[in-house]
C-alpha cells in the first residue's frame, strides 16, 4: 500500500464513510440491483432461432423500453422531489419484477400467442423501472453526504458504491453460467432474478425516514409538475450544466447500446473455434455450453476489473486536475477503442477484441463516478433529482435512436458500425462537449 493510499484511508471522514451503516446499505443496494443473471446472455437468447429476432428487431425492443424511460423521466424526478425519493424507488422495483415475469413468458417458444406481445410488455415495464430509479438513488446519496458534511468525498462514495454494484455483476455472471447450463429453459433465469430484487426492495424500505423528505404539495400535482419543468429552464441555461449532462448522457447511451454486442461477436468466433478444434458446429448442446462458459467468464472478468477502476476514479480526477477534463479524454479514448475493435474484427483476432471490449467497460466505470461528481458540483441542490433525471432522459432519447440504428447497421457489419461510430464520436466530442470549466461562462 503506497503512502498516499495510507493517508487517504487514515482520513477521519473516509473512515466515517467506510464504517457507516447507511453507506453499507448503499453498497448492497447496487450489489443486489446488479444480480441480473440474464444479462450475459440476453442478446443471444433473443437471437436464438426459437425466438428469431434480428439485431434490428432487438434494437426496436430497446427503443420501446427507452420511450417509456424517456416519457417518465422528468415526471419521475418531480415525483421524487415532491413525494419522496424512497417511496419512488420502492415503486421502481415493483416495475422491474413485473417486467421479469413478462420476459419469462416472452422467451417461451411454445406459448400460444406471439412472443413479441410479452417481450414488448417486458420492455415497457423495464423502462418504467429505469425511469423511476434513474437519478433518484444518487440524489439520496447526495442528501446523506450533505447531512454528514461529506460533499468533498463524492467521488469516493460513488466509486465505492459502484464497485459493489460491479461485484454484484461479476457474481451474477458466474452464477449465470451454471443457471444457463443446468436450468431446463432460458426463461427461468428471469424468475430467479426476481429473488435479489425482492431483497433490494426490503433493503430500500429500511432506509431512514429523512430519505423520503419532500416539499409540501400546494395547488395540485399537475401544477407542481409544471412548476418542476419550468424550474429546470434557468438551470439548463448554464453552459457548464449543459455540457456536463450531454457529455455524460451521450457517452453512457453509446456504451449502453454497445456493451452487450460482445455476445453476438463471441458467438461468431466460438463457432469458428469449434470448427477449428474439430467439433461439429451443428451440435447445439456443445455450442451452448462453450458459449455460456466463455461469455460468463468474459463478463465476470469485465465486471471485476471494472470494479477496481470504479474505486480508483478519484485518481484520474487528480491526474487531470478536474473531473470534466477526465470526462473529455475518456470520450476520445472510447472512440479510439471502437476504431481498433473494427480493425481487429476484420482481421479476426478474438483475444484482442475481448481485451478492447474490457477497456470499454473499464473506461465507463472510471467515467461514471467522475460525471456524477461533476454534475453534483454544478447542479443546484434543490434541482438535483430533476436535473439528474433530465440527464437520464437525454440518455434514453439517445438510446432510443441508437439501438435500432446500430442494430440495422450491425445486421450488415458490426466492424462497419464501430468504424462509423468512432468517427462520429470524435466530431461530437470536440465540436459540442469539450471545454475547460474555468473558461466557460455560467
CSV table of C-alpha atoms in Angstrom, one decimal:
chain,number,residue,atom,x,y,z
A,1,UNK,CA,0.0,0.0,0.0
A,2,UNK,CA,1.5,3.3,-1.1
A,3,UNK,CA,1.8,6.4,1.2
A,4,UNK,CA,-1.0,8.3,-0.5
A,5,UNK,CA,-3.4,5.4,-0.1
A,6,UNK,CA,-2.5,5.1,3.6
A,7,UNK,CA,-3.1,8.8,4.1
A,8,UNK,CA,-6.4,8.6,2.3
A,9,UNK,CA,-7.6,5.6,4.5
A,10,UNK,CA,-6.5,7.5,7.6
A,11,UNK,CA,-8.7,10.5,6.8
A,12,UNK,CA,-11.3,10.6,9.6
A,13,UNK,CA,-14.1,11.3,7.1
A,14,UNK,CA,-13.1,8.4,4.8
A,15,UNK,CA,-13.2,6.2,7.9
A,16,UNK,CA,-16.6,7.6,8.8
A,17,UNK,CA,-17.9,6.8,5.3
A,18,UNK,CA,-16.4,3.3,5.3
A,19,UNK,CA,-17.9,2.4,8.7
A,20,UNK,CA,-21.4,4.0,8.1
A,21,UNK,CA,-24.3,1.6,8.3
A,22,UNK,CA,-26.2,3.5,5.6
A,23,UNK,CA,-23.1,3.5,3.4
A,24,UNK,CA,-23.2,-0.3,3.6
A,25,UNK,CA,-26.8,-0.2,2.6
A,26,UNK,CA,-26.0,2.0,-0.4
A,27,UNK,CA,-23.3,-0.6,-1.4
A,28,UNK,CA,-25.6,-3.6,-1.1
A,29,UNK,CA,-28.4,-1.7,-3.0
A,30,UNK,CA,-26.2,-1.7,-6.0
A,31,UNK,CA,-24.9,-5.2,-5.4
A,32,UNK,CA,-28.5,-6.7,-5.4
A,33,UNK,CA,-29.7,-4.5,-8.2
A,34,UNK,CA,-26.9,-5.8,-10.5
A,35,UNK,CA,-27.7,-9.5,-9.9
A,36,UNK,CA,-29.2,-9.7,-13.3
A,37,UNK,CA,-28.5,-13.3,-14.2
A,38,UNK,CA,-29.9,-12.9,-17.7
A,39,UNK,CA,-27.5,-10.1,-18.7
A,40,UNK,CA,-24.5,-12.0,-20.2
A,41,UNK,CA,-26.9,-13.9,-22.5
A,42,UNK,CA,-29.9,-11.6,-23.2
A,43,UNK,CA,-28.9,-10.8,-26.8
A,44,UNK,CA,-28.2,-14.4,-27.8
A,45,UNK,CA,-31.4,-15.6,-26.1
A,46,UNK,CA,-33.3,-13.2,-28.2
A,47,UNK,CA,-31.3,-14.0,-31.3
A,48,UNK,CA,-32.0,-17.8,-30.7
A,49,UNK,CA,-33.8,-19.3,-33.7
A,50,UNK,CA,-36.7,-20.4,-31.4
A,51,UNK,CA,-37.4,-16.7,-30.8
A,52,UNK,CA,-35.9,-15.5,-34.1
A,53,UNK,CA,-35.2,-11.8,-33.6
A,54,UNK,CA,-32.6,-9.8,-35.5
A,55,UNK,CA,-30.3,-7.1,-34.0
A,56,UNK,CA,-32.5,-4.5,-35.6
A,57,UNK,CA,-35.7,-6.0,-34.0
A,58,UNK,CA,-33.9,-6.2,-30.7
A,59,UNK,CA,-33.0,-2.6,-31.2
A,60,UNK,CA,-36.7,-1.8,-31.7
A,61,UNK,CA,-37.5,-3.5,-28.3
A,62,UNK,CA,-34.8,-1.4,-26.7
A,63,UNK,CA,-36.3,1.7,-28.3
A,64,UNK,CA,-39.8,0.8,-26.8
A,65,UNK,CA,-38.1,0.4,-23.4
A,66,UNK,CA,-36.4,3.8,-23.8
A,67,UNK,CA,-39.6,5.5,-25.0
A,68,UNK,CA,-41.2,4.7,-21.6
A,69,UNK,CA,-38.0,5.6,-19.8
A,70,UNK,CA,-37.9,8.9,-21.6
A,71,UNK,CA,-41.7,9.6,-21.2
A,72,UNK,CA,-41.5,9.3,-17.4
A,73,UNK,CA,-38.0,10.6,-16.7
A,74,UNK,CA,-38.9,14.2,-15.8
A,75,UNK,CA,-42.2,13.3,-14.1
A,76,UNK,CA,-40.3,10.7,-12.0
A,77,UNK,CA,-37.8,13.3,-10.9
A,78,UNK,CA,-40.6,15.7,-10.0
A,79,UNK,CA,-42.3,12.9,-8.1
A,80,UNK,CA,-39.1,12.2,-6.2
A,81,UNK,CA,-38.7,15.8,-5.3
A,82,UNK,CA,-42.3,16.3,-4.3
A,83,UNK,CA,-43.4,13.0,-2.9
A,84,UNK,CA,-40.3,11.3,-1.6
A,85,UNK,CA,-37.3,9.6,-3.2
A,86,UNK,CA,-37.6,6.4,-1.0
A,87,UNK,CA,-41.2,5.9,-2.0
A,88,UNK,CA,-40.4,6.3,-5.7
A,89,UNK,CA,-37.5,3.8,-5.5
A,90,UNK,CA,-39.7,1.2,-4.0
A,91,UNK,CA,-42.2,1.6,-6.9
A,92,UNK,CA,-39.4,1.1,-9.4
A,93,UNK,CA,-38.6,-2.3,-8.1
A,94,UNK,CA,-42.2,-3.4,-8.5
A,95,UNK,CA,-42.0,-2.4,-12.2
A,96,UNK,CA,-38.8,-4.4,-12.6
A,97,UNK,CA,-40.3,-7.6,-11.1
A,98,UNK,CA,-43.3,-7.3,-13.4
A,99,UNK,CA,-41.0,-6.9,-16.4
A,100,UNK,CA,-39.1,-10.1,-15.4
A,101,UNK,CA,-42.4,-12.0,-15.4
A,102,UNK,CA,-43.2,-10.8,-18.9
A,103,UNK,CA,-39.7,-11.8,-20.1
A,104,UNK,CA,-40.4,-15.3,-18.7
A,105,UNK,CA,-43.4,-15.7,-20.9
A,106,UNK,CA,-41.8,-13.9,-23.9
A,107,UNK,CA,-38.9,-16.4,-24.0
A,108,UNK,CA,-41.3,-19.4,-24.1
A,109,UNK,CA,-41.1,-20.7,-27.7
A,110,UNK,CA,-44.2,-22.9,-27.1
A,111,UNK,CA,-46.5,-20.1,-25.9
A,112,UNK,CA,-49.8,-19.9,-27.8
A,113,UNK,CA,-49.7,-16.2,-28.5
A,114,UNK,CA,-46.9,-14.1,-30.1
A,115,UNK,CA,-43.7,-13.8,-28.0
A,116,UNK,CA,-43.4,-10.2,-29.1
A,117,UNK,CA,-46.5,-9.3,-27.1
A,118,UNK,CA,-44.8,-10.4,-23.9
A,119,UNK,CA,-41.4,-9.0,-24.9
A,120,UNK,CA,-42.9,-5.6,-25.7
A,121,UNK,CA,-44.7,-5.6,-22.3
A,122,UNK,CA,-41.5,-6.6,-20.6
A,123,UNK,CA,-39.7,-3.7,-22.3
A,124,UNK,CA,-42.4,-1.2,-21.2
A,125,UNK,CA,-42.2,-2.2,-17.5
A,126,UNK,CA,-38.4,-2.4,-17.5
A,127,UNK,CA,-38.4,1.2,-19.0
A,128,UNK,CA,-40.8,2.3,-16.2
A,129,UNK,CA,-38.5,0.8,-13.6
A,130,UNK,CA,-35.5,2.6,-15.1
A,131,UNK,CA,-37.2,6.0,-15.2
A,132,UNK,CA,-38.3,5.8,-11.6
A,133,UNK,CA,-34.8,4.6,-10.5
A,134,UNK,CA,-32.6,6.9,-12.5
A,135,UNK,CA,-31.1,9.8,-10.6
A,136,UNK,CA,-33.2,9.0,-7.5
A,137,UNK,CA,-30.7,6.9,-5.6
A,138,UNK,CA,-27.8,9.2,-6.5
A,139,UNK,CA,-29.9,12.1,-5.1
A,140,UNK,CA,-30.4,10.1,-1.9
A,141,UNK,CA,-26.7,9.6,-1.6
A,142,UNK,CA,-26.1,13.3,-2.1
A,143,UNK,CA,-28.7,14.1,0.6
A,144,UNK,CA,-26.8,11.8,3.0
A,145,UNK,CA,-23.4,13.4,2.2
A,146,UNK,CA,-24.8,16.9,2.7
A,147,UNK,CA,-26.3,15.9,6.1
A,148,UNK,CA,-22.9,14.3,7.1
A,149,UNK,CA,-20.7,17.1,5.7
A,150,UNK,CA,-19.1,14.7,3.2
A,151,UNK,CA,-19.7,16.6,-0.1
A,152,UNK,CA,-16.0,16.8,-0.8
A,153,UNK,CA,-15.9,12.9,-0.9
A,154,UNK,CA,-18.5,12.4,-3.7
A,155,UNK,CA,-16.1,10.6,-6.0
A,156,UNK,CA,-15.0,8.2,-3.2
A,157,UNK,CA,-18.6,7.5,-2.2
A,158,UNK,CA,-19.8,6.9,-5.8
A,159,UNK,CA,-16.7,4.9,-6.7
A,160,UNK,CA,-17.2,2.6,-3.6
A,161,UNK,CA,-21.0,2.0,-4.3
A,162,UNK,CA,-20.4,1.5,-8.0
A,163,UNK,CA,-17.6,-1.0,-7.1
A,164,UNK,CA,-20.1,-3.1,-5.1
A,165,UNK,CA,-22.6,-2.9,-8.0
A,166,UNK,CA,-19.9,-4.3,-10.3
A,167,UNK,CA,-19.0,-7.0,-7.8
A,168,UNK,CA,-22.7,-8.0,-7.9
A,169,UNK,CA,-22.4,-8.1,-11.7
A,170,UNK,CA,-19.3,-10.3,-11.6
A,171,UNK,CA,-21.0,-12.7,-9.2
A,172,UNK,CA,-24.1,-12.6,-11.4
A,173,UNK,CA,-22.0,-13.6,-14.4
A,174,UNK,CA,-20.6,-16.6,-12.6
A,175,UNK,CA,-24.0,-17.8,-11.3
A,176,UNK,CA,-25.5,-17.2,-14.8
A,177,UNK,CA,-23.2,-19.8,-16.3
A,178,UNK,CA,-24.5,-22.5,-14.0
A,179,UNK,CA,-28.1,-21.4,-14.5
A,180,UNK,CA,-27.7,-21.3,-18.3
A,181,UNK,CA,-26.3,-24.8,-18.4
A,182,UNK,CA,-28.5,-26.5,-15.8
A,183,UNK,CA,-31.9,-24.8,-15.9
A,184,UNK,CA,-34.5,-26.5,-18.2
A,185,UNK,CA,-35.0,-23.4,-20.3
A,186,UNK,CA,-33.7,-19.8,-20.7
A,187,UNK,CA,-36.9,-18.3,-19.5
A,188,UNK,CA,-36.3,-19.5,-15.9
A,189,UNK,CA,-33.4,-17.1,-15.5
A,190,UNK,CA,-35.8,-14.2,-15.2
A,191,UNK,CA,-37.9,-15.7,-12.4
A,192,UNK,CA,-34.7,-16.5,-10.5
A,193,UNK,CA,-33.6,-12.8,-11.0
A,194,UNK,CA,-36.7,-11.7,-9.0
A,195,UNK,CA,-35.2,-13.0,-5.8
A,196,UNK,CA,-32.4,-10.4,-5.4
A,197,UNK,CA,-34.9,-7.7,-6.5
A,198,UNK,CA,-37.2,-8.6,-3.6
A,199,UNK,CA,-34.2,-8.4,-1.2
A,200,UNK,CA,-33.4,-4.9,-2.6
A,201,UNK,CA,-37.0,-3.8,-2.1
A,202,UNK,CA,-36.7,-4.8,1.6
A,203,UNK,CA,-33.3,-3.0,1.9
A,204,UNK,CA,-34.7,0.2,0.5
A,205,UNK,CA,-37.6,0.0,2.8
A,206,UNK,CA,-35.1,0.1,5.7
A,207,UNK,CA,-33.6,3.4,4.6
A,208,UNK,CA,-34.0,6.3,7.2
A,209,UNK,CA,-37.2,8.3,7.0
A,210,UNK,CA,-35.5,11.5,6.0
A,211,UNK,CA,-34.7,9.8,2.7
A,212,UNK,CA,-38.4,10.3,1.9
A,213,UNK,CA,-38.3,14.0,2.6
A,214,UNK,CA,-40.3,16.0,0.1
A,215,UNK,CA,-41.6,19.5,-0.5
A,216,UNK,CA,-45.2,20.2,0.6
A,217,UNK,CA,-47.6,19.9,-2.3
A,218,UNK,CA,-49.7,23.0,-3.0
A,219,UNK,CA,-52.0,23.6,-5.9
A,220,UNK,CA,-52.3,20.0,-7.0
A,221,UNK,CA,-49.9,17.5,-8.6
A,222,UNK,CA,-50.2,18.7,-12.2
A,223,UNK,CA,-49.5,22.3,-11.1
A,224,UNK,CA,-46.4,21.1,-9.3
A,225,UNK,CA,-45.3,19.1,-12.3
A,226,UNK,CA,-45.5,22.3,-14.5
A,227,UNK,CA,-43.5,24.2,-11.9
A,228,UNK,CA,-40.9,21.4,-11.8
A,229,UNK,CA,-40.5,21.6,-15.6
A,230,UNK,CA,-40.3,25.4,-15.6
A,231,UNK,CA,-37.7,25.4,-12.8
A,232,UNK,CA,-35.4,23.4,-15.0
A,233,UNK,CA,-35.2,26.0,-17.7
A,234,UNK,CA,-33.0,28.6,-15.9
A,235,UNK,CA,-30.7,25.8,-14.7
A,236,UNK,CA,-30.1,24.5,-18.2
A,237,UNK,CA,-29.0,27.9,-19.4
A,238,UNK,CA,-25.8,27.2,-17.6
A,239,UNK,CA,-23.2,26.2,-20.1
A,240,UNK,CA,-21.4,24.1,-17.5
A,241,UNK,CA,-24.6,22.1,-16.7
A,242,UNK,CA,-25.5,21.6,-20.4
A,243,UNK,CA,-22.1,20.3,-21.3
A,244,UNK,CA,-22.0,18.1,-18.2
A,245,UNK,CA,-25.3,16.4,-18.8
A,246,UNK,CA,-24.9,16.0,-22.6
A,247,UNK,CA,-21.4,14.6,-22.3
A,248,UNK,CA,-22.5,12.2,-19.6
A,249,UNK,CA,-25.7,11.1,-21.4
A,250,UNK,CA,-24.3,10.6,-24.9
A,251,UNK,CA,-21.3,8.6,-23.7
A,252,UNK,CA,-23.4,6.4,-21.5
A,253,UNK,CA,-26.0,5.9,-24.3
A,254,UNK,CA,-23.4,4.7,-26.7
A,255,UNK,CA,-21.9,2.4,-24.0
A,256,UNK,CA,-25.4,1.1,-23.0
A,257,UNK,CA,-26.3,0.3,-26.6
A,258,UNK,CA,-23.0,-1.4,-27.5
A,259,UNK,CA,-21.9,-3.1,-24.2
A,260,UNK,CA,-23.6,-6.4,-25.0
A,261,UNK,CA,-22.6,-6.6,-28.6
A,262,UNK,CA,-19.7,-8.8,-27.3
A,263,UNK,CA,-22.4,-11.6,-27.2
A,264,UNK,CA,-23.1,-12.0,-30.9
A,265,UNK,CA,-19.4,-11.2,-31.7
A,266,UNK,CA,-18.3,-14.1,-29.4
A,267,UNK,CA,-21.0,-16.5,-30.8
A,268,UNK,CA,-19.4,-16.0,-34.3
A,269,UNK,CA,-15.9,-16.6,-33.1
A,270,UNK,CA,-16.9,-19.5,-30.8
A,271,UNK,CA,-18.5,-21.2,-33.9
A,272,UNK,CA,-15.2,-20.7,-35.8
A,273,UNK,CA,-13.3,-22.1,-32.8
A,274,UNK,CA,-15.5,-25.2,-32.6
A,275,UNK,CA,-14.8,-25.9,-36.3
A,276,UNK,CA,-11.0,-25.4,-35.7
A,277,UNK,CA,-10.9,-28.0,-32.9
A,278,UNK,CA,-12.8,-30.5,-34.9
A,279,UNK,CA,-16.2,-30.2,-33.2
A,280,UNK,CA,-19.5,-30.4,-35.0
A,281,UNK,CA,-20.7,-26.8,-35.2
A,282,UNK,CA,-24.3,-28.1,-35.6
A,283,UNK,CA,-24.0,-29.7,-32.1
A,284,UNK,CA,-26.2,-27.2,-30.4
A,285,UNK,CA,-25.8,-28.5,-26.8
A,286,UNK,CA,-21.9,-28.4,-27.0
A,287,UNK,CA,-22.0,-24.9,-28.6
A,288,UNK,CA,-24.3,-23.6,-25.9
A,289,UNK,CA,-22.0,-24.9,-23.1
A,290,UNK,CA,-19.0,-23.3,-24.7
A,291,UNK,CA,-20.9,-20.0,-25.3
A,292,UNK,CA,-22.2,-20.0,-21.7
A,293,UNK,CA,-18.8,-20.7,-20.1
A,294,UNK,CA,-16.9,-18.2,-22.3
A,295,UNK,CA,-19.4,-15.4,-22.1
A,296,UNK,CA,-19.9,-15.9,-18.3
A,297,UNK,CA,-16.2,-15.8,-17.8
A,298,UNK,CA,-15.8,-12.7,-20.0
A,299,UNK,CA,-18.5,-10.8,-18.2
A,300,UNK,CA,-17.1,-11.9,-14.8
A,301,UNK,CA,-13.6,-10.6,-15.7
A,302,UNK,CA,-15.1,-7.4,-17.2
A,303,UNK,CA,-17.0,-6.6,-14.0
A,304,UNK,CA,-14.2,-7.5,-11.6
A,305,UNK,CA,-11.7,-5.2,-13.3
A,306,UNK,CA,-14.3,-2.5,-13.8
A,307,UNK,CA,-15.0,-2.6,-10.1
A,308,UNK,CA,-11.3,-1.8,-9.4
A,309,UNK,CA,-11.4,1.0,-12.0
A,310,UNK,CA,-14.6,2.5,-10.3
A,311,UNK,CA,-12.9,2.6,-6.9
A,312,UNK,CA,-9.9,4.4,-8.4
A,313,UNK,CA,-11.8,7.0,-10.4
A,314,UNK,CA,-10.7,9.7,-8.0
A,315,UNK,CA,-7.0,9.1,-9.1
A,316,UNK,CA,-7.9,10.1,-12.6
A,317,UNK,CA,-9.5,13.3,-11.4
A,318,UNK,CA,-6.3,14.1,-9.5
A,319,UNK,CA,-4.2,13.3,-12.6
A,320,UNK,CA,-6.0,15.7,-14.9
A,321,UNK,CA,-6.9,18.2,-12.1
A,322,UNK,CA,-10.6,18.2,-12.9
A,323,UNK,CA,-13.4,15.7,-13.5
A,324,UNK,CA,-14.6,17.4,-16.7
A,325,UNK,CA,-11.2,17.2,-18.3
A,326,UNK,CA,-11.0,13.5,-17.5
A,327,UNK,CA,-14.5,13.0,-19.0
A,328,UNK,CA,-13.4,14.6,-22.3
A,329,UNK,CA,-10.3,12.5,-22.6
A,330,UNK,CA,-12.2,9.3,-21.9
A,331,UNK,CA,-14.7,10.2,-24.6
A,332,UNK,CA,-11.9,10.3,-27.2
A,333,UNK,CA,-10.4,7.1,-25.9
A,334,UNK,CA,-13.8,5.3,-26.3
A,335,UNK,CA,-13.8,6.3,-30.0
A,336,UNK,CA,-10.2,5.1,-30.4
A,337,UNK,CA,-11.1,1.7,-28.9
A,338,UNK,CA,-14.1,1.3,-31.3
A,339,UNK,CA,-11.8,2.1,-34.2
A,340,UNK,CA,-9.4,-0.6,-33.1
A,341,UNK,CA,-12.3,-3.1,-32.5
A,342,UNK,CA,-13.3,-2.6,-36.1
A,343,UNK,CA,-9.7,-3.3,-37.3
A,344,UNK,CA,-9.2,-6.5,-35.2
A,345,UNK,CA,-12.7,-7.8,-36.1
A,346,UNK,CA,-11.8,-7.6,-39.8
A,347,UNK,CA,-8.5,-9.5,-39.2
A,348,UNK,CA,-10.2,-11.9,-36.8
A,349,UNK,CA,-8.2,-11.8,-33.6
A,350,UNK,CA,-10.7,-12.7,-30.8
A,351,UNK,CA,-8.3,-12.2,-27.8
A,352,UNK,CA,-7.6,-8.6,-28.8
A,353,UNK,CA,-11.3,-8.0,-29.4
A,354,UNK,CA,-12.1,-9.2,-25.9
A,355,UNK,CA,-9.3,-7.1,-24.3
A,356,UNK,CA,-10.5,-4.0,-26.1
A,357,UNK,CA,-14.1,-4.6,-25.0
A,358,UNK,CA,-12.7,-4.9,-21.5
A,359,UNK,CA,-11.3,-1.4,-21.8
A,360,UNK,CA,-14.8,-0.2,-22.8
A,361,UNK,CA,-16.2,-1.4,-19.5
A,362,UNK,CA,-13.2,-0.1,-17.6
A,363,UNK,CA,-13.5,3.4,-19.1
A,364,UNK,CA,-17.2,3.6,-18.4
A,365,UNK,CA,-16.6,2.8,-14.7
A,366,UNK,CA,-13.8,5.3,-14.5
A,367,UNK,CA,-16.0,7.9,-16.1
A,368,UNK,CA,-19.4,7.5,-14.4
A,369,UNK,CA,-18.2,8.4,-10.9
A,370,UNK,CA,-16.4,11.4,-12.4
A,371,UNK,CA,-19.6,12.5,-14.3
A,372,UNK,CA,-21.8,12.2,-11.2
A,373,UNK,CA,-19.1,14.1,-9.1
A,374,UNK,CA,-19.0,17.0,-11.7
A,375,UNK,CA,-22.8,17.2,-12.0
A,376,UNK,CA,-23.1,17.2,-8.2
A,377,UNK,CA,-20.8,20.3,-8.2
A,378,UNK,CA,-22.6,22.3,-10.8
A,379,UNK,CA,-26.3,21.4,-10.2
A,380,UNK,CA,-28.2,23.4,-7.5
A,381,UNK,CA,-29.2,21.2,-4.6
A,382,UNK,CA,-32.9,21.7,-4.9
A,383,UNK,CA,-33.0,20.6,-8.5
A,384,UNK,CA,-30.6,17.7,-8.4
A,385,UNK,CA,-33.2,14.8,-8.7
A,386,UNK,CA,-35.0,16.6,-11.6
A,387,UNK,CA,-31.8,17.5,-13.4
A,388,UNK,CA,-30.3,14.1,-12.9
A,389,UNK,CA,-33.5,12.7,-14.3
A,390,UNK,CA,-33.1,15.0,-17.3
A,391,UNK,CA,-29.6,13.6,-17.9
A,392,UNK,CA,-31.1,10.1,-17.8
A,393,UNK,CA,-33.9,11.3,-20.2
A,394,UNK,CA,-31.3,12.6,-22.7
A,395,UNK,CA,-29.6,9.2,-22.4
A,396,UNK,CA,-32.9,7.5,-23.1
A,397,UNK,CA,-33.6,9.6,-26.1
A,398,UNK,CA,-30.1,8.8,-27.4
A,399,UNK,CA,-30.5,5.0,-26.8
A,400,UNK,CA,-34.0,5.2,-28.4
A,401,UNK,CA,-32.3,6.4,-31.6
A,402,UNK,CA,-29.1,4.5,-31.4
A,403,UNK,CA,-30.5,1.0,-30.6
A,404,UNK,CA,-32.4,0.3,-33.9
A,405,UNK,CA,-29.9,2.4,-36.0
A,406,UNK,CA,-26.9,0.5,-34.6
A,407,UNK,CA,-28.8,-2.8,-34.9
A,408,UNK,CA,-29.7,-2.1,-38.5
A,409,UNK,CA,-26.0,-1.4,-39.4
A,410,UNK,CA,-24.8,-4.3,-37.3
A,411,UNK,CA,-27.0,-6.8,-39.1
A,412,UNK,CA,-24.8,-6.0,-42.2
A,413,UNK,CA,-21.5,-5.5,-40.4
A,414,UNK,CA,-20.5,-4.9,-36.8
A,415,UNK,CA,-17.0,-3.6,-37.7
A,416,UNK,CA,-18.5,-1.1,-40.1
A,417,UNK,CA,-20.8,0.1,-37.2
A,418,UNK,CA,-17.8,0.6,-34.9
A,419,UNK,CA,-15.8,2.5,-37.6
A,420,UNK,CA,-18.7,4.9,-38.4
A,421,UNK,CA,-19.3,5.4,-34.7
A,422,UNK,CA,-15.7,6.2,-33.8
A,423,UNK,CA,-15.6,9.0,-36.4
A,424,UNK,CA,-18.9,10.5,-35.2
A,425,UNK,CA,-17.8,10.4,-31.5
A,426,UNK,CA,-14.6,12.4,-32.1
A,427,UNK,CA,-16.6,15.0,-34.0
A,428,UNK,CA,-19.4,15.3,-31.4
A,429,UNK,CA,-16.9,15.5,-28.5
A,430,UNK,CA,-14.7,18.2,-30.0
A,431,UNK,CA,-17.4,20.3,-31.5
A,432,UNK,CA,-20.0,20.3,-28.7
A,433,UNK,CA,-18.9,18.7,-25.5
A,434,UNK,CA,-15.3,19.5,-24.6
A,435,UNK,CA,-14.2,22.7,-22.7
A,436,UNK,CA,-12.4,23.5,-19.5
A,437,UNK,CA,-14.8,24.7,-16.8
A,438,UNK,CA,-12.7,27.7,-15.9
A,439,UNK,CA,-13.2,29.1,-19.5
A,440,UNK,CA,-16.9,28.6,-19.5
A,441,UNK,CA,-19.5,31.2,-18.7
A,442,UNK,CA,-22.3,30.5,-16.4
